[in-house]
Amino acid sequence: MLLKQLFLAVIVFWGTGIALASGNAPENVPQSTPAITKQSPWQFEVGISAGRPTPIMLNAGIGYENIFFRVMGGGFHLDADKYWVGFRGSLAWKFFRELPFSLDLGIGSGYSFAKAPNQINKALNRANGKRFVRSYNFKESLDISAEVRANIYGVFTQIGIPVHYFMKHDEPTVIWQIGYAYDF
């Protein structure tokens, strides 16, 4: 269900981006003649992505020339023993900035935490009348990673390989995200 909603959100963002991009064409220049415009050195982006270790994240980024800074964050809370949260930030060098395809290489850092109920441990505590074990499972990580991001017409994939963990518990070996980011 969550993946279906993410896919629908990516399609809506992509369609909106195409509609806004086609509305920016100059009116007095014939379509067969390419318009000569000076591209701004500043670039901004907003988007949504799904991946690991944080399932859904909102993305925002700002870039000047080929240097790009991005932040991602997301969280979900159902009850005291069922939630997740994650934040990531990265600084990257953007290759092929003027093309619809771009490739970013950089370094990033992130924190993620997830907590889920453990029914077996809850039953064990109820049977003994005392709390002997935690009634939940959790995962937690804080890392620095090398990152690669490929982007074509706003649809992107990002892969990070952690090079150092400051804090780890069931840490992932590969951090990945896939989603859509609208550039303006």
PDB file of C-alpha atoms in Angstrom:
ATOM      1  CA  MET A   1       0.000   0.000   0.000  1.00  0.00           C
ATOM      2  CA  LEU A   2       2.791   2.421   0.935  1.00  0.00           C
ATOM      3  CA  LEU A   3       4.725   1.622  -2.255  1.00  0.00           C
ATOM      4  CA  LYS A   4       1.598   2.209  -4.344  1.00  0.00           C
ATOM      5  CA  GLN A   5       1.124   5.649  -2.758  1.00  0.00           C
ATOM      6  CA  LEU A   6       4.783   6.533  -3.363  1.00  0.00           C
ATOM      7  CA  PHE A   7       4.495   5.474  -7.009  1.00  0.00           C
ATOM      8  CA  LEU A   8       1.379   7.637  -7.407  1.00  0.00           C
ATOM      9  CA  ALA A   9       3.165  10.611  -5.781  1.00  0.00           C
ATOM     10  CA  VAL A  10       6.142  10.224  -8.144  1.00  0.00           C
ATOM     11  CA  ILE A  11       3.806  10.177 -11.171  1.00  0.00           C
ATOM     12  CA  VAL A  12       1.995  13.322  -9.950  1.00  0.00           C
ATOM     13  CA  PHE A  13       5.290  15.178  -9.305  1.00  0.00           C
ATOM     14  CA  TRP A  14       6.630  14.107 -12.688  1.00  0.00           C
ATOM     15  CA  GLY A  15       3.474  15.220 -14.519  1.00  0.00           C
ATOM     16  CA  THR A  16       3.488  18.559 -12.708  1.00  0.00           C
ATOM     17  CA  GLY A  17       7.137  19.063 -13.601  1.00  0.00           C
ATOM     18  CA  ILE A  18       6.492  18.340 -17.281  1.00  0.00           C
ATOM     19  CA  ALA A  19       3.494  20.705 -17.310  1.00  0.00           C
ATOM     20  CA  LEU A  20       5.469  23.516 -15.676  1.00  0.00           C
ATOM     21  CA  ALA A  21       8.482  22.959 -17.937  1.00  0.00           C
ATOM     22  CA  SER A  22       6.397  23.134 -21.123  1.00  0.00           C
ATOM     23  CA  GLY A  23       4.747  26.346 -19.892  1.00  0.00           C
ATOM     24  CA  ASN A  24       8.144  28.132 -19.695  1.00  0.00           C
ATOM     25  CA  ALA A  25       8.820  28.058 -23.453  1.00  0.00           C
ATOM     26  CA  PRO A  26       9.186  31.551 -25.015  1.00  0.00           C
ATOM     27  CA  GLU A  27       6.138  32.535 -27.075  1.00  0.00           C
ATOM     28  CA  ASN A  28       7.822  34.641 -29.762  1.00  0.00           C
ATOM     29  CA  VAL A  29      10.474  32.049 -30.730  1.00  0.00           C
ATOM     30  CA  PRO A  30       9.435  29.275 -33.137  1.00  0.00           C
ATOM     31  CA  GLN A  31       9.664  25.799 -31.622  1.00  0.00           C
ATOM     32  CA  SER A  32      12.141  24.655 -34.299  1.00  0.00           C
ATOM     33  CA  THR A  33      14.645  27.335 -33.166  1.00  0.00           C
ATOM     34  CA  PRO A  34      16.325  26.609 -29.841  1.00  0.00           C
ATOM     35  CA  ALA A  35      16.007  29.445 -27.342  1.00  0.00           C
ATOM     36  CA  ILE A  36      19.279  30.843 -26.020  1.00  0.00           C
ATOM     37  CA  THR A  37      18.932  31.449 -22.304  1.00  0.00           C
ATOM     38  CA  LYS A  38      21.494  31.921 -19.592  1.00  0.00           C
ATOM     39  CA  GLN A  39      21.094  29.312 -16.879  1.00  0.00           C
ATOM     40  CA  SER A  40      21.125  30.543 -13.282  1.00  0.00           C
ATOM     41  CA  PRO A  41      24.008  29.273 -11.133  1.00  0.00           C
ATOM     42  CA  TRP A  42      21.489  28.472  -8.366  1.00  0.00           C
ATOM     43  CA  GLN A  43      19.430  25.299  -8.365  1.00  0.00           C
ATOM     44  CA  PHE A  44      16.727  24.154  -5.939  1.00  0.00           C
ATOM     45  CA  GLU A  45      14.854  20.870  -5.602  1.00  0.00           C
ATOM     46  CA  VAL A  46      12.077  19.287  -3.568  1.00  0.00           C
ATOM     47  CA  GLY A  47      10.861  15.716  -3.719  1.00  0.00           C
ATOM     48  CA  ILE A  48       9.883  12.460  -2.103  1.00  0.00           C
ATOM     49  CA  SER A  49      11.654   9.107  -1.966  1.00  0.00           C
ATOM     50  CA  ALA A  50      11.459   5.580  -0.600  1.00  0.00           C
ATOM     51  CA  GLY A  51      14.318   3.390   0.484  1.00  0.00           C
ATOM     52  CA  ARG A  52      16.420   1.962   3.242  1.00  0.00           C
ATOM     53  CA  PRO A  53      16.854   2.408   6.197  1.00  0.00           C
ATOM     54  CA  THR A  54      14.077   5.056   6.334  1.00  0.00           C
ATOM     55  CA  PRO A  55      11.085   3.919   4.221  1.00  0.00           C
ATOM     56  CA  ILE A  56       9.696   7.336   3.145  1.00  0.00           C
ATOM     57  CA  MET A  57      11.620  10.619   3.102  1.00  0.00           C
ATOM     58  CA  LEU A  58      10.936  14.170   1.977  1.00  0.00           C
ATOM     59  CA  ASN A  59      13.882  15.722   0.107  1.00  0.00           C
ATOM     60  CA  ALA A  60      15.075  19.308  -0.295  1.00  0.00           C
ATOM     61  CA  GLY A  61      18.237  20.612  -1.874  1.00  0.00           C
ATOM     62  CA  ILE A  62      20.068  23.754  -2.853  1.00  0.00           C
ATOM     63  CA  GLY A  63      22.966  24.028  -5.255  1.00  0.00           C
ATOM     64  CA  TYR A  64      25.321  26.655  -6.551  1.00  0.00           C
ATOM     65  CA  GLU A  65      27.143  25.895  -9.797  1.00  0.00           C
ATOM     66  CA  ASN A  66      28.057  22.206  -9.441  1.00  0.00           C
ATOM     67  CA  ILE A  67      28.096  21.971  -5.631  1.00  0.00           C
ATOM     68  CA  PHE A  68      24.852  20.615  -4.199  1.00  0.00           C
ATOM     69  CA  PHE A  69      23.634  20.261  -0.593  1.00  0.00           C
ATOM     70  CA  ARG A  70      20.652  18.003   0.173  1.00  0.00           C
ATOM     71  CA  VAL A  71      18.681  17.142   3.278  1.00  0.00           C
ATOM     72  CA  MET A  72      16.188  14.300   3.651  1.00  0.00           C
ATOM     73  CA  GLY A  73      13.931  13.453   6.515  1.00  0.00           C
ATOM     74  CA  GLY A  74      10.957  11.336   7.372  1.00  0.00           C
ATOM     75  CA  GLY A  75       9.122   9.727  10.235  1.00  0.00           C
ATOM     76  CA  PHE A  76       6.008   7.775  11.124  1.00  0.00           C
ATOM     77  CA  HIS A  77       4.426   7.188  14.540  1.00  0.00           C
ATOM     78  CA  LEU A  78       1.596   4.750  15.329  1.00  0.00           C
ATOM     79  CA  ASP A  79       1.980   4.151  19.054  1.00  0.00           C
ATOM     80  CA  ALA A  80       4.651   4.010  21.757  1.00  0.00           C
ATOM     81  CA  ASP A  81       6.211   0.810  20.403  1.00  0.00           C
ATOM     82  CA  LYS A  82       5.740   1.357  16.676  1.00  0.00           C
ATOM     83  CA  TYR A  83       7.530   4.198  14.874  1.00  0.00           C
ATOM     84  CA  TRP A  84      10.527   5.106  12.733  1.00  0.00           C
ATOM     85  CA  VAL A  85      12.447   8.279  11.987  1.00  0.00           C
ATOM     86  CA  GLY A  86      15.431   9.124   9.807  1.00  0.00           C
ATOM     87  CA  PHE A  87      17.462  12.113   8.654  1.00  0.00           C
ATOM     88  CA  ARG A  88      20.219  12.391   6.029  1.00  0.00           C
ATOM     89  CA  GLY A  89      22.286  15.197   4.646  1.00  0.00           C
ATOM     90  CA  SER A  90      24.793  15.178   1.816  1.00  0.00           C
ATOM     91  CA  LEU A  91      27.236  17.441   0.021  1.00  0.00           C
ATOM     92  CA  ALA A  92      27.915  16.443  -3.583  1.00  0.00           C
ATOM     93  CA  TRP A  93      29.502  17.518  -6.844  1.00  0.00           C
ATOM     94  CA  LYS A  94      26.988  17.451  -9.711  1.00  0.00           C
ATOM     95  CA  PHE A  95      28.187  16.286 -13.128  1.00  0.00           C
ATOM     96  CA  PHE A  96      26.229  17.096 -16.347  1.00  0.00           C
ATOM     97  CA  ARG A  97      24.249  19.830 -14.585  1.00  0.00           C
ATOM     98  CA  GLU A  98      22.910  21.363 -17.804  1.00  0.00           C
ATOM     99  CA  LEU A  99      21.553  18.085 -19.192  1.00  0.00           C
ATOM    100  CA  PRO A 100      18.331  16.251 -18.222  1.00  0.00           C
ATOM    101  CA  PHE A 101      20.607  13.537 -16.827  1.00  0.00           C
ATOM    102  CA  SER A 102      22.919  14.282 -13.908  1.00  0.00           C
ATOM    103  CA  LEU A 103      25.280  12.274 -11.745  1.00  0.00           C
ATOM    104  CA  ASP A 104      26.212  13.394  -8.221  1.00  0.00           C
ATOM    105  CA  LEU A 105      29.193  12.115  -6.250  1.00  0.00           C
ATOM    106  CA  GLY A 106      29.605  13.149  -2.643  1.00  0.00           C
ATOM    107  CA  ILE A 107      29.686  12.396   1.025  1.00  0.00           C
ATOM    108  CA  GLY A 108      26.738  12.197   3.383  1.00  0.00           C
ATOM    109  CA  SER A 109      25.739  11.503   6.923  1.00  0.00           C
ATOM    110  CA  GLY A 110      22.556  10.186   8.438  1.00  0.00           C
ATOM    111  CA  TYR A 111      20.735   8.948  11.506  1.00  0.00           C
ATOM    112  CA  SER A 112      17.900   6.446  11.596  1.00  0.00           C
ATOM    113  CA  PHE A 113      15.906   4.821  14.374  1.00  0.00           C
ATOM    114  CA  ALA A 114      13.077   2.295  14.195  1.00  0.00           C
ATOM    115  CA  LYS A 115      11.079   0.615  16.946  1.00  0.00           C
ATOM    116  CA  ALA A 116       8.561  -2.209  16.491  1.00  0.00           C
ATOM    117  CA  PRO A 117       6.626  -4.362  18.969  1.00  0.00           C
ATOM    118  CA  ASN A 118       7.858  -7.877  19.714  1.00  0.00           C
ATOM    119  CA  GLN A 119       4.823 -10.016  20.527  1.00  0.00           C
ATOM    120  CA  ILE A 120       6.877 -12.924  21.885  1.00  0.00           C
ATOM    121  CA  ASN A 121       8.662 -10.716  24.420  1.00  0.00           C
ATOM    122  CA  LYS A 122       5.360  -9.066  25.418  1.00  0.00           C
ATOM    123  CA  ALA A 123       3.820 -12.511  26.031  1.00  0.00           C
ATOM    124  CA  LEU A 124       6.861 -13.543  28.086  1.00  0.00           C
ATOM    125  CA  ASN A 125       6.572 -10.433  30.277  1.00  0.00           C
ATOM    126  CA  ARG A 126       2.800 -10.979  30.738  1.00  0.00           C
ATOM    127  CA  ALA A 127       3.343 -14.622  31.685  1.00  0.00           C
ATOM    128  CA  ASN A 128       5.918 -13.693  34.360  1.00  0.00           C
ATOM    129  CA  GLY A 129       4.044 -10.679  35.651  1.00  0.00           C
ATOM    130  CA  LYS A 130       7.235  -8.618  35.442  1.00  0.00           C
ATOM    131  CA  ARG A 131       9.279  -7.007  32.725  1.00  0.00           C
ATOM    132  CA  PHE A 132      12.218  -9.330  32.045  1.00  0.00           C
ATOM    133  CA  VAL A 133      12.877  -8.407  28.406  1.00  0.00           C
ATOM    134  CA  ARG A 134      12.170  -5.427  26.172  1.00  0.00           C
ATOM    135  CA  SER A 135       8.728  -5.559  24.628  1.00  0.00           C
ATOM    136  CA  TYR A 136      10.006  -4.123  21.350  1.00  0.00           C
ATOM    137  CA  ASN A 137      12.743  -4.519  18.742  1.00  0.00           C
ATOM    138  CA  PHE A 138      14.753  -1.529  17.571  1.00  0.00           C
ATOM    139  CA  LYS A 139      17.318  -0.530  14.972  1.00  0.00           C
ATOM    140  CA  GLU A 140      19.560   2.511  15.201  1.00  0.00           C
ATOM    141  CA  SER A 141      22.441   3.857  13.147  1.00  0.00           C
ATOM    142  CA  LEU A 142      24.501   7.030  12.736  1.00  0.00           C
ATOM    143  CA  ASP A 143      26.934   6.977   9.830  1.00  0.00           C
ATOM    144  CA  ILE A 144      29.139   8.776   7.330  1.00  0.00           C
ATOM    145  CA  SER A 145      28.858   7.384   3.812  1.00  0.00           C
ATOM    146  CA  ALA A 146      30.118   7.835   0.259  1.00  0.00           C
ATOM    147  CA  GLU A 147      27.129   8.537  -2.014  1.00  0.00           C
ATOM    148  CA  VAL A 148      26.283   8.319  -5.704  1.00  0.00           C
ATOM    149  CA  ARG A 149      23.057   9.747  -7.115  1.00  0.00           C
ATOM    150  CA  ALA A 150      21.791   9.357 -10.686  1.00  0.00           C
ATOM    151  CA  ASN A 151      18.959  11.614 -11.847  1.00  0.00           C
ATOM    152  CA  ILE A 152      17.051  11.653 -15.157  1.00  0.00           C
ATOM    153  CA  TYR A 153      14.119  14.046 -15.648  1.00  0.00           C
ATOM    154  CA  GLY A 154      13.670  14.226 -11.866  1.00  0.00           C
ATOM    155  CA  VAL A 155      13.517  10.484 -11.189  1.00  0.00           C
ATOM    156  CA  PHE A 156      16.545   9.518  -9.123  1.00  0.00           C
ATOM    157  CA  THR A 157      18.290   6.670  -7.385  1.00  0.00           C
ATOM    158  CA  GLN A 158      20.788   7.265  -4.613  1.00  0.00           C
ATOM    159  CA  ILE A 159      23.169   4.706  -3.169  1.00  0.00           C
ATOM    160  CA  GLY A 160      25.340   5.252  -0.109  1.00  0.00           C
ATOM    161  CA  ILE A 161      28.065   2.971   1.187  1.00  0.00           C
ATOM    162  CA  PRO A 162      28.776   3.647   4.886  1.00  0.00           C
ATOM    163  CA  VAL A 163      32.479   4.206   5.520  1.00  0.00           C
ATOM    164  CA  HIS A 164      32.152   4.770   9.269  1.00  0.00           C
ATOM    165  CA  TYR A 165      29.459   4.079  11.856  1.00  0.00           C
ATOM    166  CA  PHE A 166      29.395   6.187  15.014  1.00  0.00           C
ATOM    167  CA  MET A 167      26.424   4.260  16.378  1.00  0.00           C
ATOM    168  CA  LYS A 168      25.151   0.951  15.091  1.00  0.00           C
ATOM    169  CA  HIS A 169      22.573  -1.684  15.849  1.00  0.00           C
ATOM    170  CA  ASP A 170      21.413  -3.875  12.948  1.00  0.00           C
ATOM    171  CA  GLU A 171      23.026  -1.334  10.617  1.00  0.00           C
ATOM    172  CA  PRO A 172      22.498  -1.565   6.830  1.00  0.00           C
ATOM    173  CA  THR A 173      25.473  -2.285   4.576  1.00  0.00           C
ATOM    174  CA  VAL A 174      23.994  -0.263   1.688  1.00  0.00           C
ATOM    175  CA  ILE A 175      21.788   2.804   2.068  1.00  0.00           C
ATOM    176  CA  TRP A 176      19.533   3.490  -0.912  1.00  0.00           C
ATOM    177  CA  GLN A 177      16.720   5.792  -1.974  1.00  0.00           C
ATOM    178  CA  ILE A 178      14.594   5.988  -5.121  1.00  0.00           C
ATOM    179  CA  GLY A 179      12.142   8.762  -5.840  1.00  0.00           C
ATOM    180  CA  TYR A 180      11.324  11.982  -7.663  1.00  0.00           C
ATOM    181  CA  ALA A 181      12.745  15.472  -7.131  1.00  0.00           C
ATOM    182  CA  TYR A 182      11.445  18.552  -8.939  1.00  0.00           C
ATOM    183  CA  ASP A 183      14.238  20.970  -9.918  1.00  0.00           C
ATOM    184  CA  PHE A 184      13.647  24.696 -10.274  1.00  0.00           C
TER     185      PHE A 184
END
